[in-house]
Tab-separated table of C-alpha atoms in Angstrom:
chain	number	residue	atom	x	y	z
A	569	MET	CA	-10.767	16.375	23.876
A	570	MET	CA	-8.553	14.953	26.627
A	571	LYS	CA	-5.055	13.881	25.817
A	572	ARG	CA	-5.852	10.200	26.512
A	573	ASP	CA	-8.737	10.332	24.124
A	574	ARG	CA	-6.624	12.042	21.509
A	575	LEU	CA	-4.012	9.393	21.558
A	576	LEU	CA	-6.556	6.515	21.528
A	577	THR	CA	-8.184	8.222	18.448
A	578	ILE	CA	-4.969	8.664	16.758
A	579	LEU	CA	-3.935	5.068	17.315
A	580	SER	CA	-7.240	3.923	16.070
A	581	GLU	CA	-7.045	5.941	12.867
A	582	VAL	CA	-3.519	4.768	12.126
A	583	ASN	CA	-4.278	1.201	12.618
A	584	LYS	CA	-7.405	1.351	10.646
A	585	SER	CA	-5.878	3.104	7.586
A	586	GLY	CA	-2.283	1.887	7.753
A	587	THR	CA	-1.071	5.445	7.243
A	588	VAL	CA	-2.425	8.765	8.267
A	589	LYS	CA	-1.533	12.419	7.400
A	590	THR	CA	-0.977	14.992	10.065
A	591	ALA	CA	-3.312	17.400	8.286
A	592	ASP	CA	-6.165	14.850	8.413
A	593	LEU	CA	-5.604	14.268	12.178
A	594	ILE	CA	-5.711	18.074	12.785
A	595	LYS	CA	-9.161	18.353	11.044
A	596	LYS	CA	-10.472	15.221	12.820
A	597	LEU	CA	-9.385	16.167	16.318
A	598	ASN	CA	-9.834	19.882	15.867
A	599	VAL	CA	-6.434	20.735	17.585
A	600	SER	CA	-3.396	22.533	16.630
A	601	ASP	CA	-0.681	21.290	14.320
A	602	MET	CA	1.822	21.312	17.339
A	603	THR	CA	-0.577	19.322	19.535
A	604	VAL	CA	-0.877	16.527	16.853
A	605	ARG	CA	2.865	16.409	16.272
A	606	ARG	CA	3.511	16.135	20.029
A	607	ASP	CA	0.920	13.294	20.189
A	608	LEU	CA	2.493	11.482	17.262
A	609	ASP	CA	6.023	11.801	18.788
A	610	GLU	CA	4.639	10.272	22.017
A	611	LEU	CA	3.054	7.295	20.410
A	612	ALA	CA	6.102	6.715	18.295
A	613	GLU	CA	8.408	6.912	21.274
A	614	SER	CA	6.294	4.213	23.012
A	615	GLY	CA	6.413	1.918	19.953
A	616	LYS	CA	2.734	2.151	19.154
A	617	ILE	CA	3.211	3.813	15.764
A	618	VAL	CA	5.960	4.543	13.132
A	619	ARG	CA	6.553	8.197	12.684
A	620	LEU	CA	6.709	9.501	9.101
A	621	HIS	CA	7.288	12.816	7.473
A	622	GLY	CA	3.923	14.460	7.462
A	623	GLY	CA	2.046	11.799	9.402
A	624	ALA	CA	2.366	8.220	10.848
A	625	GLN	CA	2.172	4.615	9.863
A	626	SER	CA	0.865	1.584	11.701
A	627	VAL	CA	3.389	-0.739	13.215
A	628	LYS	CA	1.690	-3.589	11.455
A	629	SER	CA	2.303	-1.792	8.245
A	630	SER	CA	6.008	-1.300	8.806
A	631	ILE	CA	8.849	-3.599	7.731
A	632	ILE	CA	8.539	-5.622	10.931
A	633	TYR	CA	5.244	-7.013	9.910
A	634	GLU	CA	3.902	-8.272	6.563
A	635	ALA	CA	0.070	-8.235	6.440
A	636	SER	CA	-1.416	-11.433	5.107
A	637	HIS	CA	-3.237	-11.637	1.767
A	638	ILE	CA	-6.589	-11.811	3.592
A	639	GLU	CA	-5.827	-8.781	5.854
A	640	LYS	CA	-4.712	-6.742	2.741
A	641	ARG	CA	-7.948	-7.424	0.904
A	642	GLU	CA	-9.865	-5.217	3.412
A	643	LEU	CA	-7.417	-2.264	3.174
A	644	ASN	CA	-8.247	0.819	0.962
A	645	ILE	CA	-10.471	-1.265	-1.293
A	646	GLU	CA	-11.957	1.600	-3.207
A	647	GLU	CA	-8.690	3.187	-3.925
A	648	LYS	CA	-7.404	-0.171	-5.190
A	649	ARG	CA	-10.352	-0.462	-7.479
A	650	GLU	CA	-9.675	2.863	-9.036
A	651	ILE	CA	-6.071	1.896	-9.736
A	652	ALA	CA	-6.978	-1.438	-11.242
A	653	GLN	CA	-9.513	0.372	-13.584
A	654	VAL	CA	-6.743	2.700	-14.838
A	655	ALA	CA	-4.339	-0.127	-15.311
A	656	ALA	CA	-6.920	-2.284	-17.201
A	657	SER	CA	-7.484	0.747	-19.635
A	658	GLU	CA	-3.824	0.408	-20.696
A	659	ILE	CA	-4.346	-3.202	-21.990
A	660	LYS	CA	-4.820	-3.803	-25.741
A	661	ASN	CA	-6.349	-6.608	-27.724
A	662	GLY	CA	-4.096	-9.483	-28.580
A	663	GLU	CA	-1.356	-8.675	-26.012
A	664	THR	CA	0.448	-10.968	-23.610
A	665	ILE	CA	0.635	-9.553	-20.196
A	666	PHE	CA	2.133	-10.514	-16.886
A	667	ILE	CA	0.145	-9.737	-13.551
A	668	GLY	CA	2.068	-10.197	-10.235
A	669	PRO	CA	0.486	-10.948	-6.908
A	670	GLY	CA	-1.270	-8.396	-4.783
A	671	THR	CA	-4.783	-7.415	-3.818
A	672	THR	CA	-4.880	-4.444	-6.264
A	673	LEU	CA	-3.645	-6.777	-9.142
A	674	GLU	CA	-6.473	-9.088	-8.264
A	675	LEU	CA	-9.093	-6.525	-9.193
A	676	LEU	CA	-7.816	-6.203	-12.785
A	677	ALA	CA	-10.029	-9.032	-13.975
A	678	SER	CA	-13.123	-7.015	-13.274
A	679	PHE	CA	-12.102	-4.086	-15.560
A	680	VAL	CA	-10.362	-5.730	-18.480
A	681	GLN	CA	-12.362	-4.864	-21.659
A	682	VAL	CA	-10.476	-6.658	-24.430
A	683	ASP	CA	-11.639	-9.935	-25.966
A	684	TYR	CA	-8.280	-11.492	-26.974
A	685	LEU	CA	-5.540	-11.590	-24.298
A	686	ARG	CA	-2.988	-13.863	-22.724
A	687	VAL	CA	-2.408	-13.405	-19.096
A	688	VAL	CA	0.603	-14.903	-17.298
A	689	THR	CA	0.568	-14.804	-13.553
A	690	ASN	CA	2.266	-16.306	-10.525
A	691	SER	CA	-0.661	-15.450	-8.251
A	692	LEU	CA	-3.342	-17.990	-7.548
A	693	PRO	CA	-5.973	-15.324	-6.617
A	694	VAL	CA	-5.295	-13.374	-9.858
A	695	PHE	CA	-5.701	-16.654	-11.836
A	696	GLU	CA	-8.910	-17.504	-10.103
A	697	ASN	CA	-10.420	-14.056	-10.630
A	698	PHE	CA	-9.638	-14.075	-14.325
A	699	GLN	CA	-10.952	-17.599	-14.669
A	700	LYS	CA	-14.247	-16.278	-13.135
A	701	GLU	CA	-14.575	-13.002	-14.710
A	702	ARG	CA	-12.925	-13.518	-18.053
A	703	PRO	CA	-12.945	-17.208	-18.833
A	704	GLN	CA	-12.586	-16.672	-22.617
A	705	ILE	CA	-8.972	-15.297	-22.382
A	706	ASP	CA	-5.821	-17.482	-22.291
A	707	LEU	CA	-4.443	-18.021	-18.816
A	708	VAL	CA	-1.106	-19.214	-17.730
A	709	LEU	CA	-0.356	-19.954	-14.053
A	710	THR	CA	3.266	-20.651	-13.345
A	711	GLY	CA	4.254	-23.482	-11.130
A	712	GLY	CA	6.705	-23.186	-8.191
A	713	THR	CA	6.605	-23.079	-4.451
A	714	PHE	CA	3.284	-21.773	-3.082
A	715	ARG	CA	3.565	-18.926	-0.627
A	716	GLN	CA	0.410	-18.969	1.435
A	717	ARG	CA	0.829	-15.521	2.878
A	718	SER	CA	0.460	-13.747	-0.416
A	719	GLY	CA	-1.003	-16.497	-2.543
A	720	ALA	CA	1.889	-16.412	-5.005
A	721	PHE	CA	4.164	-18.982	-6.484
A	722	VAL	CA	7.857	-18.259	-6.068
A	723	GLY	CA	11.273	-19.934	-6.411
A	724	GLU	CA	13.369	-21.588	-9.136
A	725	LEU	CA	10.570	-23.181	-11.089
A	726	THR	CA	8.519	-19.931	-11.147
A	727	ASN	CA	11.597	-17.939	-12.247
A	728	GLY	CA	12.669	-20.504	-14.783
A	729	THR	CA	9.215	-20.259	-16.570
A	730	ILE	CA	9.046	-16.416	-16.473
A	731	GLU	CA	12.629	-16.033	-17.778
A	732	LYS	CA	11.513	-17.722	-21.004
A	733	LEU	CA	8.515	-15.555	-21.634
A	734	LYS	CA	8.162	-12.061	-23.152
A	735	PHE	CA	5.333	-9.678	-22.237
A	736	ASN	CA	3.768	-6.633	-23.881
A	737	ARG	CA	3.107	-5.237	-20.520
A	738	ALA	CA	3.865	-6.210	-16.808
A	739	PHE	CA	1.874	-5.118	-13.917
A	740	VAL	CA	3.475	-5.453	-10.429
A	741	GLY	CA	2.494	-4.401	-6.929
A	742	VAL	CA	4.616	-3.209	-4.166
A	743	ASN	CA	4.835	-2.959	-0.311
A	744	GLY	CA	6.571	0.267	-0.306
A	745	ILE	CA	8.336	2.944	-2.454
A	746	ARG	CA	10.852	5.479	-1.214
A	747	ASN	CA	12.523	7.692	-3.733
A	748	GLU	CA	13.857	5.352	-6.469
A	749	SER	CA	13.698	2.192	-4.320
A	750	ILE	CA	10.711	-0.199	-5.112
A	751	MET	CA	10.348	-2.771	-2.195
A	752	THR	CA	8.501	-5.861	-1.102
A	753	ALA	CA	8.431	-7.977	1.993
A	754	ASP	CA	9.759	-11.234	0.496
A	755	THR	CA	13.023	-11.726	-1.383
A	756	GLU	CA	11.768	-14.582	-3.480
A	757	GLU	CA	8.666	-12.595	-4.614
A	758	GLY	CA	10.832	-9.640	-5.401
A	759	GLN	CA	13.165	-11.635	-7.569
A	760	THR	CA	10.137	-13.092	-9.469
A	761	GLN	CA	8.688	-9.629	-10.142
A	762	LYS	CA	12.065	-8.306	-11.243
A	763	LYS	CA	12.413	-11.066	-13.889
A	764	ALA	CA	8.850	-10.350	-15.101
A	765	LEU	CA	9.518	-6.598	-15.399
A	766	ASN	CA	12.886	-7.237	-17.177
A	767	ASN	CA	10.953	-9.286	-19.820
A	768	ALA	CA	8.296	-6.640	-20.482
A	769	GLN	CA	8.150	-3.963	-23.223
A	770	THR	CA	6.212	-1.668	-20.837
A	771	LYS	CA	6.579	-1.814	-17.054
A	772	TYR	CA	3.901	-0.613	-14.590
A	773	ILE	CA	3.777	-0.332	-10.844
A	774	LEU	CA	0.464	-0.220	-9.124
A	775	THR	CA	0.181	1.093	-5.684
A	776	ASP	CA	-2.223	2.974	-3.512
A	777	TYR	CA	-0.724	6.267	-2.355
A	778	HIS	CA	-0.390	5.074	1.228
A	779	LYS	CA	2.628	2.983	0.262
A	780	LEU	CA	4.650	5.966	-1.166
A	781	ASN	CA	7.474	7.116	1.122
A	782	LYS	CA	7.217	3.845	2.891
A	783	ASP	CA	10.000	1.281	3.363
A	784	ASP	CA	9.924	-2.489	3.255
A	785	PHE	CA	12.346	-5.429	3.632
A	786	TYR	CA	13.654	-6.117	0.016
A	787	GLN	CA	14.365	-3.684	-2.770
A	788	PHE	CA	13.794	-5.430	-6.081
A	789	TYR	CA	13.540	-2.646	-8.606
A	790	ASN	CA	14.504	0.922	-9.461
A	791	LEU	CA	11.755	3.419	-10.196
A	792	TYR	CA	13.842	4.994	-12.858
A	793	ASP	CA	13.461	1.831	-14.901
A	794	ILE	CA	9.692	1.816	-14.611
A	795	ASP	CA	7.508	3.247	-17.379
A	796	TYR	CA	4.451	4.169	-15.418
A	797	LEU	CA	3.523	4.385	-11.728
A	798	ILE	CA	-0.156	4.203	-11.269
A	799	THR	CA	-1.592	5.567	-7.970
A	800	ASN	CA	-4.365	7.630	-6.456
A	801	GLN	CA	-5.508	11.250	-7.136
A	802	GLN	CA	-5.378	11.819	-3.372
A	803	LEU	CA	-1.604	11.851	-3.626
A	804	PRO	CA	-0.398	15.142	-2.211
A	805	SER	CA	0.989	17.570	-4.881
A	806	GLU	CA	4.404	17.652	-3.309
A	807	THR	CA	4.715	13.882	-3.365
A	808	LEU	CA	3.359	13.760	-6.877
A	809	ALA	CA	6.149	16.221	-7.932
A	810	HIS	CA	8.766	14.263	-6.243
A	811	TYR	CA	7.892	10.912	-7.776
A	812	GLN	CA	7.507	12.523	-11.274
A	813	GLN	CA	11.275	13.011	-11.168
A	814	TYR	CA	11.603	9.205	-11.386
A	815	THR	CA	8.981	8.074	-13.715
A	816	GLU	CA	5.579	8.992	-15.365
A	817	VAL	CA	2.789	9.046	-12.850
A	818	LYS	CA	-0.792	8.072	-13.965
A	819	LEU	CA	-3.415	9.161	-11.362
A	820	THR	CA	-6.963	7.752	-10.984
A	821	LYS	CA	-9.849	9.986	-11.748
A	822	LYS	CA	-11.371	10.041	-8.351
């Protein structure tokens, strides 16, 4: 494969997946490790990708760009379903839980098995999915200022409501995790998620493995203070070992 074709293929893979690993590119392109690394460095220097340890990330997935709610729905959908299924299995009858905004969290409604449950959320899509999939449970949608980009309610009214409530469990999504730093793209969303986590007996972070070792704009919580991180089985063993230093990691079965 000519160099130009390699660069175009790499760029296409990065933009399609959000992040790619060097090892996967080596297999796909059937070239040496050194060749892939040089190609990645060249694309990074020209501003077309963001270079990461062991791979690369799309510019659109980096901290200079927040994907819209609609765009995120199409990314890594099967991996998100697997995470949602594991998270739903944690929920017990009669509990009050908080579910934050995010396309992985929206899928929880499809997998919840309990009959008696109270769900509090500041996410309109989460609310709508539970209303459709599990209409018999108690639903509470917080008020506040609606943020179109993520489908979430944020601000003083939202936070004032959540501060008064207590949860058995809180399930929150992220835009990036690096070491102990849990990050999102918007300060107001981060502040709301922090308040919900603080008021929960058991705290969960749900994220597909592509978001690990990735930065975003606003750090809203510390991974040391989270009870469980739920992510995909495809997580590299060295990355798993690294994050097990901060919290207990639950992996999907697939």
